[in-house]
Amino acid sequence: MTTDPTITGAFLAATDAPDPFQREQSIDAGRRSWDRIPAHYRGAVLDHPDAQEWVRSLVAAGLSRGAMVPRISRGPSLLLIGSTGTGKTHTAYGAIRALTSSGLSCSWEAITAADLYGRLRPRHRVDSEVEFEPFLRCGVLVLDDLGAAKGSEWNEEINYRLINHRYEHEQPTLITSNVPPKDLASALGERVSSRLREMAQRVVLRGGDRRKAGAA
Ligand SMILES: Nc1ncnc2c1ncn2[C@@H]1O[C@H](COP(=O)(O)OP(=O)(O)OP(=O)(O)O)[C@@H](O)[C@H]1O
Ligand SMILES: [Mg+2]
């Protein structure tokens, strides 16, 4: 079997896409977008079976709409939960690499929740609504480390607006968090955690911290 280098033991390309030329165009655009993946995760290979299945379901949903240029724009979300160093961010970028290699058009954004709050903080001559737009609109969003920053009312409002928008429009969102499942509601608020419960499959990453100590 041909193996896709972005995903272990599988080949995800949409070989039944309606237009092979268009498929190649989407793959080229996807590969170019890898420049935006942080260096540490640029080679991330998706090896988690549940995350692989999520990617497969989004590719299938994109193809099933029968568009001339099939795109990944609607479908289920994924909530990756695990303690520090269990591979959440690796898995998230592995999923982005797999989705952008599939031959479907896939616009994506990835940001940590803390960086998002920083980006949206009121600043002179910066329209925060314009800054927010790509994260609301993109086909696939990775929202990394939700619940890690200290929760203020303002942070909660940003979380709510973002998650509610993506919930209402059924836009695939991969959320990572190191908040244990039983504490999600208190960390994120009932409105956000209720929506996440419905929109996202919850996957717990187990094991210890995979970060190795560097040579001293
Ligand atoms: N499946 C994997 N295969 C190879 N390396 C991995 C895998 N998962 C994680 N790693 C590596 O282990 C380290 C920790 O992974 P990662 O940064 O994804 O953890 P995390 O769960 O996001 O941690 P944190 O909660 O601190 O953000 C990184 O160096 C990453 O490259
Ligand atoms: Mg991480």
Coordinates of N, CA and C and ligand atoms in Angstrom, one line a residue:
M1 N 0.8 -1.2 0.0 CA 0.0 0.0 0.0 C 0.9 1.3 0.0
T2 N 0.5 2.3 -0.7 CA 1.2 3.5 -0.7 C 1.0 4.2 0.6
T3 N 2.1 4.8 1.1 CA 1.9 5.4 2.4 C 2.2 6.9 2.3
D4 N 1.3 7.6 2.9 CA 1.4 9.1 2.9 C 2.4 9.5 4.0
P5 N 3.5 10.3 3.7 CA 4.4 10.6 4.7 C 3.9 11.4 5.9
T6 N 2.7 11.9 5.7 CA 2.2 12.8 6.8 C 1.3 12.0 7.8
I7 N 1.1 10.7 7.5 CA 0.2 9.9 8.3 C 0.7 8.5 8.3
T8 N 0.8 7.8 9.5 CA 1.3 6.5 9.5 C 0.3 5.5 9.0
G9 N 0.8 4.5 8.2 CA 0.1 3.4 7.8 C -1.2 3.6 7.0
A10 N -1.2 4.8 6.3 CA -2.5 5.0 5.5 C -2.1 6.0 4.4
F11 N -3.0 6.1 3.5 CA -2.9 7.0 2.4 C -4.2 7.7 2.3
L12 N -4.2 9.0 2.5 CA -5.4 9.8 2.6 C -5.8 10.6 1.4
A13 N -5.0 10.6 0.4 CA -5.3 11.5 -0.7 C -6.6 11.1 -1.3
A14 N -7.3 12.2 -1.8 CA -8.7 12.0 -2.3 C -8.5 11.6 -3.8
T15 N -8.2 10.3 -4.0 CA -8.0 9.8 -5.3 C -9.3 9.8 -6.2
D16 N -10.4 9.9 -5.5 CA -11.7 10.0 -6.3 C -12.2 11.5 -6.4
A17 N -11.3 12.4 -6.2 CA -11.7 13.8 -6.4 C -12.0 14.0 -7.9
P18 N -13.0 14.9 -8.1 CA -13.5 15.0 -9.5 C -12.5 15.5 -10.5
D19 N -11.6 16.3 -10.1 CA -10.7 16.9 -11.1 C -9.2 16.7 -10.7
P20 N -8.4 15.8 -11.3 CA -7.1 15.5 -10.9 C -6.2 16.7 -10.9
F21 N -6.4 17.6 -11.9 CA -5.6 18.9 -12.0 C -5.8 19.7 -10.7
Q22 N -7.1 19.9 -10.4 CA -7.5 20.6 -9.2 C -6.9 20.0 -8.0
R23 N -6.9 18.7 -7.9 CA -6.4 18.0 -6.8 C -4.9 18.4 -6.6
E24 N -4.1 18.3 -7.7 CA -2.7 18.7 -7.6 C -2.5 20.1 -7.2
Q25 N -3.4 21.0 -7.7 CA -3.3 22.4 -7.3 C -3.5 22.6 -5.8
S26 N -4.5 21.8 -5.2 CA -4.8 21.9 -3.8 C -3.6 21.3 -3.0
I27 N -3.0 20.3 -3.5 CA -1.9 19.7 -2.8 C -0.7 20.7 -2.8
D28 N -0.5 21.3 -3.9 CA 0.6 22.3 -4.0 C 0.4 23.5 -3.0
A29 N -0.9 24.0 -3.0 CA -1.2 25.1 -2.1 C -1.0 24.6 -0.6
G30 N -1.5 23.4 -0.4 CA -1.3 22.8 1.0 C 0.1 22.8 1.4
R31 N 1.0 22.3 0.5 CA 2.4 22.2 0.9 C 3.0 23.5 1.1
R32 N 2.6 24.5 0.3 CA 3.1 25.9 0.5 C 2.7 26.4 1.9
S33 N 1.5 26.0 2.4 CA 1.0 26.5 3.7 C 1.8 25.9 4.8
W34 N 2.6 24.9 4.6 CA 3.4 24.3 5.7 C 4.5 25.3 6.2
D35 N 4.8 26.3 5.4 CA 5.8 27.3 5.9 C 5.3 28.0 7.2
R36 N 4.0 27.9 7.4 CA 3.4 28.6 8.5 C 3.4 27.6 9.8
I37 N 3.8 26.4 9.5 CA 3.8 25.4 10.7 C 5.1 25.7 11.5
P38 N 5.1 25.9 12.8 CA 6.3 26.1 13.5 C 7.3 25.0 13.3
A39 N 8.6 25.4 13.2 CA 9.7 24.5 12.8 C 9.6 23.2 13.6
H40 N 9.4 23.3 14.8 CA 9.4 22.1 15.7 C 8.4 21.0 15.2
Y41 N 7.3 21.4 14.6 CA 6.2 20.5 14.3 C 6.1 20.3 12.8
R42 N 7.1 20.9 12.0 CA 6.9 20.9 10.5 C 6.9 19.5 9.9
G43 N 7.5 18.5 10.7 CA 7.6 17.2 10.2 C 6.6 16.2 10.9
A44 N 5.7 16.8 11.7 CA 4.8 15.9 12.5 C 4.1 14.9 11.7
V45 N 4.2 13.7 12.1 CA 3.4 12.6 11.4 C 2.3 12.2 12.3
L46 N 1.1 12.1 11.7 CA -0.1 11.8 12.4 C -0.2 10.4 12.7
D47 N 0.0 10.0 14.0 CA 0.0 8.5 14.3 C -1.0 8.1 15.3
H48 N -1.9 9.1 15.7 CA -3.0 8.7 16.6 C -4.2 8.2 15.9
P49 N -4.6 7.0 16.1 CA -5.7 6.4 15.3 C -7.0 7.3 15.3
D50 N -7.4 7.9 16.5 CA -8.6 8.7 16.5 C -8.5 9.9 15.7
A51 N -7.3 10.5 15.8 CA -7.1 11.8 15.0 C -7.0 11.4 13.5
Q52 N -6.4 10.3 13.2 CA -6.4 9.9 11.8 C -7.9 9.7 11.3
E53 N -8.7 9.1 12.1 CA -10.1 8.9 11.8 C -10.8 10.2 11.6
W54 N -10.5 11.2 12.4 CA -11.1 12.5 12.3 C -10.8 13.1 10.9
V55 N -9.5 13.0 10.6 CA -9.0 13.6 9.3 C -9.8 12.9 8.1
R56 N -9.8 11.5 8.2 CA -10.5 10.8 7.2 C -12.0 11.2 7.0
S57 N -12.6 11.5 8.2 CA -14.1 11.8 8.1 C -14.2 13.2 7.5
L58 N -13.3 14.1 7.7 CA -13.4 15.5 7.1 C -13.1 15.4 5.6
V59 N -12.2 14.5 5.2 CA -11.9 14.4 3.7 C -13.2 13.8 3.1
A60 N -13.8 12.8 3.7 CA -15.0 12.1 3.2 C -16.1 13.1 3.1
A61 N -16.3 14.0 4.1 CA -17.3 15.0 4.1 C -17.1 16.0 3.0
G62 N -15.9 16.4 2.8 CA -15.5 17.4 1.8 C -15.8 16.8 0.4
L63 N -15.5 15.5 0.2 CA -15.8 14.9 -1.1 C -17.3 14.7 -1.4
S64 N -18.0 14.4 -0.3 CA -19.4 14.0 -0.5 C -20.3 15.2 -1.0
R65 N -19.8 16.4 -0.8 CA -20.6 17.6 -1.3 C -20.5 17.7 -2.8
G66 N -19.6 17.0 -3.5 CA -19.6 16.9 -4.9 C -19.2 18.2 -5.6
A67 N -18.5 19.1 -4.9 CA -18.1 20.4 -5.5 C -16.9 20.2 -6.5
M68 N -16.8 21.0 -7.5 CA -15.8 20.9 -8.5 C -14.4 21.1 -7.8
V69 N -14.3 22.0 -6.9 CA -13.1 22.1 -6.0 C -13.5 21.7 -4.6
P70 N -13.4 20.4 -4.3 CA -13.8 20.0 -3.0 C -12.9 20.6 -1.9
R71 N -13.6 21.1 -0.8 CA -12.8 21.7 0.2 C -13.2 21.2 1.6
I72 N -12.3 21.4 2.5 CA -12.6 21.0 3.9 C -13.2 22.2 4.6
S73 N -14.5 22.2 4.9 CA -15.1 23.4 5.5 C -16.1 23.1 6.5
R74 N -16.7 21.9 6.5 CA -17.7 21.5 7.5 C -17.4 20.1 8.0
G75 N -17.8 19.9 9.2 CA -17.6 18.6 9.8 C -17.4 18.6 11.3
P76 N -17.1 17.5 11.9 CA -17.0 17.4 13.3 C -15.6 18.1 13.8
S77 N -15.6 18.3 15.1 CA -14.4 18.9 15.7 C -13.7 17.8 16.5
L78 N -12.5 18.2 17.0 CA -11.8 17.2 17.9 C -11.2 18.0 19.1
L79 N -11.4 17.4 20.2 CA -10.8 18.0 21.5 C -9.8 17.0 22.0
L80 N -8.5 17.5 22.0 CA -7.4 16.6 22.5 C -7.1 17.1 23.9
I81 N -7.2 16.2 24.8 CA -6.9 16.5 26.2 C -5.7 15.6 26.6
G82 N -4.8 16.3 27.4 CA -3.7 15.5 27.9 C -2.7 16.4 28.7
S83 N -2.0 15.8 29.6 CA -1.1 16.7 30.4 C 0.1 17.1 29.6
T84 N 1.0 17.9 30.2 CA 2.1 18.5 29.5 C 2.9 17.5 28.8
G85 N 3.2 17.7 27.5 CA 4.2 16.9 26.7 C 3.6 15.6 26.2
T86 N 2.3 15.4 26.2 CA 1.8 14.1 25.8 C 1.6 14.1 24.2
G87 N 1.8 15.2 23.6 CA 1.8 15.2 22.1 C 0.6 15.9 21.5
K88 N -0.1 16.8 22.2 CA -1.3 17.4 21.7 C -0.9 18.3 20.4
T89 N 0.1 19.2 20.6 CA 0.4 20.1 19.5 C 1.0 19.3 18.3
H90 N 1.8 18.3 18.6 CA 2.3 17.4 17.5 C 1.1 16.8 16.7
T91 N 0.2 16.3 17.5 CA -1.0 15.6 16.8 C -1.8 16.7 16.0
A92 N -1.9 17.9 16.5 CA -2.7 18.9 15.8 C -2.0 19.3 14.5
Y93 N -0.7 19.5 14.5 CA 0.0 19.9 13.3 C 0.1 18.6 12.4
G94 N 0.2 17.4 12.9 CA 0.1 16.2 12.1 C -1.2 16.2 11.3
A95 N -2.3 16.5 12.0 CA -3.6 16.6 11.3 C -3.6 17.6 10.2
I96 N -3.0 18.8 10.5 CA -3.0 19.9 9.5 C -2.2 19.4 8.3
R97 N -1.0 18.7 8.5 CA -0.2 18.2 7.4 C -1.0 17.2 6.6
A98 N -1.7 16.3 7.3 CA -2.5 15.3 6.5 C -3.6 15.9 5.8
L99 N -4.3 16.9 6.4 CA -5.5 17.5 5.7 C -5.0 18.3 4.4
T100 N -3.9 19.0 4.6 CA -3.4 19.8 3.5 C -2.7 18.9 2.4
S101 N -2.5 17.6 2.6 CA -2.0 16.8 1.6 C -3.0 15.9 0.9
S102 N -4.3 16.1 1.3 CA -5.3 15.2 0.9 C -5.8 15.4 -0.5
G103 N -5.5 16.6 -1.1 CA -6.0 16.9 -2.4 C -7.3 17.7 -2.4
L104 N -7.8 18.0 -1.2 CA -8.9 18.9 -1.0 C -8.4 20.3 -0.6
S105 N -9.1 21.3 -1.0 CA -8.6 22.6 -0.6 C -8.9 22.8 0.9
C106 N -7.9 23.3 1.6 CA -8.1 23.4 3.1 C -7.4 24.7 3.5
S107 N -8.2 25.7 3.9 CA -7.7 26.9 4.5 C -7.6 26.7 6.0
W108 N -6.5 27.0 6.6 CA -6.4 26.7 8.0 C -5.6 27.8 8.8
E109 N -5.9 27.8 10.1 CA -5.2 28.7 11.0 C -4.9 27.9 12.2
A110 N -3.8 28.3 12.9 CA -3.4 27.6 14.2 C -2.9 28.7 15.1
I111 N -3.4 28.7 16.3 CA -2.9 29.7 17.3 C -3.1 29.1 18.7
T112 N -2.3 29.5 19.6 CA -2.6 29.2 21.0 C -3.6 30.2 21.5
A113 N -4.4 29.7 22.5 CA -5.4 30.6 23.0 C -4.8 31.9 23.6
A114 N -3.6 31.7 24.3 CA -2.9 32.9 24.8 C -2.5 33.9 23.8
D115 N -2.0 33.4 22.6 CA -1.6 34.3 21.5 C -2.8 35.0 20.9
L116 N -3.9 34.2 20.9 CA -5.1 34.8 20.3 C -5.6 36.0 21.2
Y117 N -5.5 35.8 22.5 CA -5.9 36.9 23.4 C -5.0 38.1 23.2
G118 N -3.7 37.8 23.0 CA -2.7 38.9 22.8 C -3.0 39.6 21.5
R119 N -3.4 38.8 20.4 CA -3.6 39.4 19.1 C -4.9 40.3 19.2
L120 N -5.8 40.0 20.0 CA -7.1 40.7 20.0 C -7.2 41.8 21.0
R121 N -6.1 41.9 21.8 CA -6.2 43.0 22.8 C -6.3 44.3 22.2
P122 N -7.1 45.2 22.7 CA -7.3 46.5 22.0 C -5.9 47.3 21.9
R123 N -5.6 47.6 20.7 CA -4.4 48.4 20.4 C -4.6 49.5 19.5
H124 N -3.8 50.5 19.6 CA -4.0 51.7 18.8 C -3.9 51.4 17.3
R125 N -4.9 51.8 16.5 CA -4.9 51.6 15.1 C -5.0 50.2 14.6
V126 N -5.4 49.3 15.5 CA -5.6 47.9 15.1 C -7.1 47.5 15.3
D127 N -7.7 47.1 14.3 CA -9.1 46.7 14.4 C -9.2 45.2 14.8
S128 N -9.5 45.0 16.1 CA -9.5 43.6 16.6 C -10.5 42.7 15.9
E129 N -11.6 43.3 15.4 CA -12.5 42.5 14.7 C -11.9 41.9 13.4
V130 N -11.1 42.7 12.7 CA -10.4 42.3 11.5 C -9.4 41.2 11.9
E131 N -8.7 41.4 13.0 CA -7.7 40.4 13.5 C -8.4 39.0 13.8
F132 N -9.7 39.1 14.3 CA -10.4 37.9 14.7 C -10.9 37.1 13.5
E133 N -11.2 37.8 12.4 CA -11.9 37.3 11.3 C -11.3 35.9 10.8
P134 N -10.0 35.8 10.5 CA -9.4 34.6 10.0 C -9.7 33.4 10.8
F135 N -9.8 33.6 12.1 CA -10.0 32.4 13.1 C -11.4 32.0 13.1
L136 N -12.3 33.0 12.8 CA -13.7 32.7 12.7 C -14.0 32.0 11.4
R137 N -13.4 32.4 10.3 CA -13.8 32.0 9.0 C -13.1 30.7 8.4
C138 N -11.8 30.5 8.9 CA -11.0 29.5 8.2 C -11.6 28.1 8.2
G139 N -11.3 27.3 7.2 CA -11.8 26.0 7.0 C -11.6 25.1 8.2
V140 N -10.3 25.1 8.7 CA -9.9 24.3 9.9 C -9.2 25.2 10.8
L141 N -9.5 25.1 12.1 CA -8.8 25.9 13.1 C -8.2 25.0 14.1
V142 N -6.9 25.2 14.4 CA -6.3 24.6 15.6 C -6.3 25.7 16.7
L143 N -6.9 25.4 17.8 CA -6.9 26.3 18.9 C -6.2 25.6 20.0
D144 N -4.9 25.9 20.2 CA -4.0 25.2 21.1 C -4.0 25.7 22.5
D145 N -4.0 24.8 23.5 CA -3.9 25.2 24.9 C -5.0 26.0 25.4
L146 N -6.2 25.6 25.1 CA -7.4 26.3 25.6 C -7.5 26.0 27.1
G147 N -7.7 27.0 27.9 CA -7.9 26.8 29.3 C -6.6 26.9 30.1
A148 N -5.5 27.1 29.4 CA -4.2 27.3 30.1 C -4.0 28.7 30.7
A149 N -4.5 29.7 29.9 CA -4.4 31.1 30.4 C -5.4 31.3 31.5
K150 N -5.0 32.2 32.4 CA -5.9 32.6 33.5 C -7.2 33.1 32.9
G151 N -8.3 32.6 33.4 CA -9.6 33.0 32.8 C -10.1 34.3 33.3
S152 N -10.2 35.3 32.4 CA -10.8 36.6 32.7 C -12.1 36.6 32.0
E153 N -13.0 37.6 32.4 CA -14.3 37.6 31.7 C -14.1 37.9 30.2
W154 N -13.0 38.7 29.9 CA -12.8 39.1 28.5 C -12.3 37.8 27.7
N155 N -11.4 37.0 28.3 CA -11.0 35.8 27.7 C -12.2 34.9 27.4
E156 N -13.0 34.8 28.4 CA -14.2 33.9 28.3 C -15.1 34.3 27.1
E157 N -15.2 35.7 26.9 CA -16.0 36.2 25.9 C -15.4 35.8 24.5
I158 N -14.1 35.9 24.4 CA -13.4 35.6 23.2 C -13.6 34.1 22.9
N159 N -13.4 33.2 23.9 CA -13.6 31.8 23.8 C -15.0 31.5 23.3
Y160 N -16.0 32.2 23.9 CA -17.4 32.0 23.6 C -17.7 32.4 22.1
R161 N -17.2 33.6 21.7 CA -17.5 34.0 20.4 C -16.9 33.1 19.3
L162 N -15.7 32.7 19.6 CA -15.0 31.8 18.6 C -15.7 30.4 18.5
I163 N -15.8 29.8 19.7 CA -16.4 28.4 19.7 C -17.9 28.5 19.2
N164 N -18.6 29.5 19.6 CA -20.0 29.5 19.2 C -20.1 29.7 17.7
H165 N -19.3 30.6 17.1 CA -19.3 30.8 15.7 C -19.0 29.5 14.9
R166 N -18.0 28.8 15.4 CA -17.6 27.6 14.7 C -18.6 26.4 14.9
Y167 N -19.2 26.4 16.1 CA -20.3 25.5 16.4 C -21.5 25.7 15.5
E168 N -21.9 27.0 15.4 CA -23.1 27.3 14.6 C -22.9 26.9 13.1
H169 N -21.7 27.1 12.6 CA -21.4 26.9 11.2 C -20.8 25.5 10.9
E170 N -20.7 24.7 12.0 CA -20.1 23.4 11.9 C -18.8 23.3 11.2
Q171 N -17.9 24.3 11.6 CA -16.6 24.4 11.0 C -15.6 23.5 11.9
P172 N -14.9 22.6 11.2 CA -14.0 21.7 12.0 C -12.9 22.5 12.8
T173 N -12.8 22.2 14.0 CA -11.9 22.9 14.9 C -11.2 21.8 15.8
L174 N -9.9 21.9 15.8 CA -9.1 21.0 16.7 C -8.7 21.8 17.9
I175 N -9.2 21.4 19.0 CA -8.9 22.2 20.3 C -8.0 21.3 21.1
T176 N -6.9 21.8 21.7 CA -6.2 21.1 22.6 C -6.3 21.7 24.0
S177 N -6.2 20.9 25.0 CA -6.2 21.5 26.4 C -5.6 20.5 27.4
N178 N -5.0 21.1 28.4 CA -4.4 20.2 29.4 C -5.3 20.2 30.7
V179 N -6.5 20.8 30.5 CA -7.5 20.8 31.6 C -8.2 19.4 31.7
P180 N -8.1 18.7 32.8 CA -8.8 17.4 32.9 C -10.3 17.5 32.6
P181 N -10.8 16.4 31.9 CA -12.2 16.5 31.5 C -13.2 17.0 32.6
K182 N -13.0 16.5 33.8 CA -13.9 16.9 34.9 C -13.9 18.4 35.2
D183 N -12.8 19.0 34.9 CA -12.7 20.5 35.2 C -13.0 21.4 34.1
L184 N -13.3 20.8 32.9 CA -13.5 21.7 31.7 C -14.6 22.7 31.9
A185 N -15.7 22.3 32.5 CA -16.8 23.3 32.6 C -16.4 24.5 33.5
S186 N -15.7 24.2 34.6 CA -15.3 25.3 35.5 C -14.2 26.1 34.9
A187 N -13.3 25.5 34.0 CA -12.2 26.3 33.4 C -12.7 27.1 32.3
L188 N -13.7 26.6 31.5 CA -14.1 27.3 30.3 C -15.5 28.0 30.3
G189 N -16.2 27.6 31.4 CA -17.6 28.1 31.5 C -18.5 27.1 30.8
E190 N -19.7 27.1 31.3 CA -20.7 26.1 30.9 C -21.1 26.3 29.4
R191 N -21.2 27.6 28.9 CA -21.6 27.8 27.6 C -20.6 27.2 26.6
V192 N -19.3 27.4 26.8 CA -18.3 26.9 25.9 C -18.2 25.3 26.1
S193 N -18.2 24.9 27.3 CA -17.9 23.4 27.5 C -19.1 22.6 26.9
S194 N -20.4 23.2 27.1 CA -21.5 22.5 26.5 C -21.4 22.4 25.0
R195 N -21.0 23.4 24.3 CA -20.9 23.4 22.9 C -19.8 22.4 22.5
L196 N -18.7 22.4 23.2 CA -17.6 21.5 22.9 C -18.0 20.1 23.0
R197 N -18.8 19.8 24.0 CA -19.3 18.5 24.3 C -20.1 18.0 23.0
E198 N -20.9 18.8 22.4 CA -21.7 18.4 21.3 C -20.9 18.4 20.0
M199 N -20.0 19.4 19.8 CA -19.4 19.5 18.5 C -18.1 18.7 18.3
A200 N -17.5 18.3 19.4 CA -16.2 17.7 19.3 C -16.1 16.3 19.9
Q201 N -15.4 15.4 19.2 CA -15.1 14.1 19.8 C -13.9 14.4 20.8
R202 N -14.0 13.8 21.9 CA -13.0 14.0 22.9 C -12.0 12.8 22.9
V203 N -10.7 13.2 22.8 CA -9.7 12.1 22.8 C -8.7 12.5 23.9
V204 N -8.4 11.5 24.8 CA -7.5 11.8 25.8 C -6.1 11.2 25.4
L205 N -5.1 12.0 25.4 CA -3.7 11.5 25.1 C -3.1 11.1 26.5
R206 N -2.6 9.9 26.5 CA -2.1 9.4 27.8 C -0.6 9.3 27.7
G207 N 0.0 8.9 28.8 CA 1.5 8.7 28.8 C 2.1 9.9 29.5
G208 N 3.4 9.9 29.6 CA 4.1 10.9 30.3 C 4.6 12.0 29.4
D209 N 5.4 12.9 29.9 CA 5.9 14.0 29.1 C 7.0 13.5 28.1
R210 N 6.7 13.7 26.8 CA 7.6 13.1 25.8 C 8.8 14.0 25.6
R211 N 8.8 15.2 26.2 CA 10.0 16.0 26.0 C 11.2 15.4 26.7
K212 N 12.3 15.3 26.0 CA 13.4 14.7 26.6 C 14.3 15.8 27.1
A213 N 15.1 15.5 28.2 CA 16.0 16.5 28.7 C 17.1 16.6 27.7
G214 N 17.5 17.9 27.4 CA 18.6 18.1 26.4 C 20.0 17.7 27.1
A215 N 21.0 17.5 26.3 CA 22.3 17.2 26.8 C 22.9 18.4 27.5
A216 N 23.2 18.3 28.8 CA 23.6 19.5 29.5 C 25.1 19.8 29.3
Ligands
LIG1 N1 3.6 11.0 18.1 C1 4.8 11.6 18.3 N2 5.9 11.2 17.6 C2 7.1 11.8 17.8 N3 7.3 12.8 18.6 C3 6.3 13.3 19.3 C4 5.0 12.7 19.2 N4 4.1 13.4 20.0 C5 4.9 14.3 20.6 N5 6.2 14.3 20.2 C6 7.2 15.1 20.6 O1 7.1 15.2 22.1 C7 7.3 16.5 22.5 C8 6.0 17.0 23.2 O2 4.9 17.0 22.3 P1 3.9 18.3 22.2 O3 4.7 19.6 22.2 O4 3.0 18.0 21.1 O5 3.2 18.1 23.6 P2 1.9 18.9 24.2 O6 1.0 17.9 24.7 O7 1.4 19.9 23.2 O8 2.6 19.6 25.4 P3 2.1 21.0 26.2 O9 0.9 20.7 27.0 O10 3.3 21.4 27.0 O11 1.8 22.0 25.1 C9 7.6 17.4 21.3 O12 9.1 17.4 21.2 C10 7.1 16.6 20.2 O13 7.7 16.9 19.0
MG2 MG 1.4 21.9 23.1

